[in-house]
Amino acid sequence: MMKPKVCILRSDGTNCDEELFYAFEKFDALPEYVHVNELREKSKNLSNYQILALPGGFSYGDDIAAGKVLAIELTSFLKWQIQDFIKNKGIVLGICNGFQTLVRTGLLPFNNLGKMDVTLAPNDSGHFECRWVKIKADKSPCVFLNGLTHPIEVAVNHGEGKFYTDEKTLKKIEKQNLVIYRYIDNKNKPTQKYPANPNGSSNAIAGICDPTGRILGLMPHPEKFVDITQHPNWRRWKYNSDGAPARQSLGDGGAFFENMIKFANQS
């Protein structure tokens, strides 16, 4: 079976690309760094990849708004490549700044390239949130996430992560089950309360997908916790008599990438 190829899209200001590369490579994909200019100059093409991944960071210094300049590049210069990639059933993933970019292209939540339906606004706290939170998957069209029923712990690192839209659009998103993750409290229930909800996102939304389930984005960083040793408290966890961690050796974000890559292999 051929390994799926992953385009990890870079631009000026991208800074979570190495963690994302490691996560894909760990679960047997073939990630490759691709600068957006290489796609614009046509020295590389999205048709050669099965997964397009937009990492976190501060693309173009968050000028205008987080992810806005990169979104303009994608909709203005790479529109046809992206449309063909989606038509050929490619998977599109945006994490943090990548998620901000996808909503500003209009690809999320309704795959309306060029039409922005939702936004990711400044956090209600008024400052950058950099810590660990808990999230839980919702049932959605994103089939490779549906089996992931357990709450997971992930890192957040953002200043503009509040998912917001008008009431009509929010109801449409909920009716179509496009929410893939929600922020949860210590009782594993969706919450609007800070600090469990780090940004004040409507309906505790941490991530969404499009109706096909192949385009998805989230503010938390599953790629930063694919190994147990990436958690700051891993040394405090209980160990079995054989010296192995009492919990799984994979980090909580591992299954996210493992399932995605398996799905890409079967598509």
Phi, psi and omega in degrees: 000131181285142177284137178292139178269138184241124173269109175267104190281124180251152169212176176300124179103351175295133180217011175243017184291326182290320176297320180292319177302313181299317182297315179293317181295323181301325183256028165076031169261175179243084180284150178216133175285129178227120177281145182303329179294330178293326176286321179295321181278354178066022172283340172225156184222143181297341181296344181271005184232157176257338180229132173251118184241124178256112185283176174280182181131211181221069184304128181054033176065020183059027177302144185071297176196161183301122178081358188292313184295317178296323177298320178296318177301315183293319182281335183270319188249340185238019184304313185288322176299316182293316179298319178294320180300315180290320179300326180272018173067034172286156178261133178242125180236131174234126180243127178057252179299329175294322176294316178302320178294315183296321179290331180277346170276340186091356178297329174244137006264352191246014180055044176255079185302121180099353180238113184271120183253337181224172176217168172240104189266169177303144181303144176300332181292341180081008179214171180291130179257121182224091184192189181258142177225170176250139176225162178220141182285143171259158172291130185209174175294349180282087193297330183282359174254347188297333179277355183268081189269345184277143173301147178230158178253130183218161179271146168240144179212083182203157175250341179232081184235005183283111178288125185213142174199178178285163186298322181296315180293321179298318178296323178295317178299315181292319181296324180271005178057045184270358177280125179260331179217146173232149173289138182232160179266191182291347176262010179064032177249141177305141186220148172261354187277138174278141011264357181300319170265105192286348188225351182087020181306137176303136178055025179060028185287123177254339181194155181220168173227173174271175183299338178278341184079003182263347175247122183214153179211152178207151179281318178295165187248086177295334182291344180270004179215064176258343173245143182300329183286356177277351178272136183296340183256014188298330180287343182270349182287157182289150181238149176284172182297335180274003178090357179277151178301142180293333176265173182301152181285338176282149171287166185298336180276354185299314183296329178303311181283322180300314180292320179298316182291322175298317179297317179298324179293329183271345185281000000 
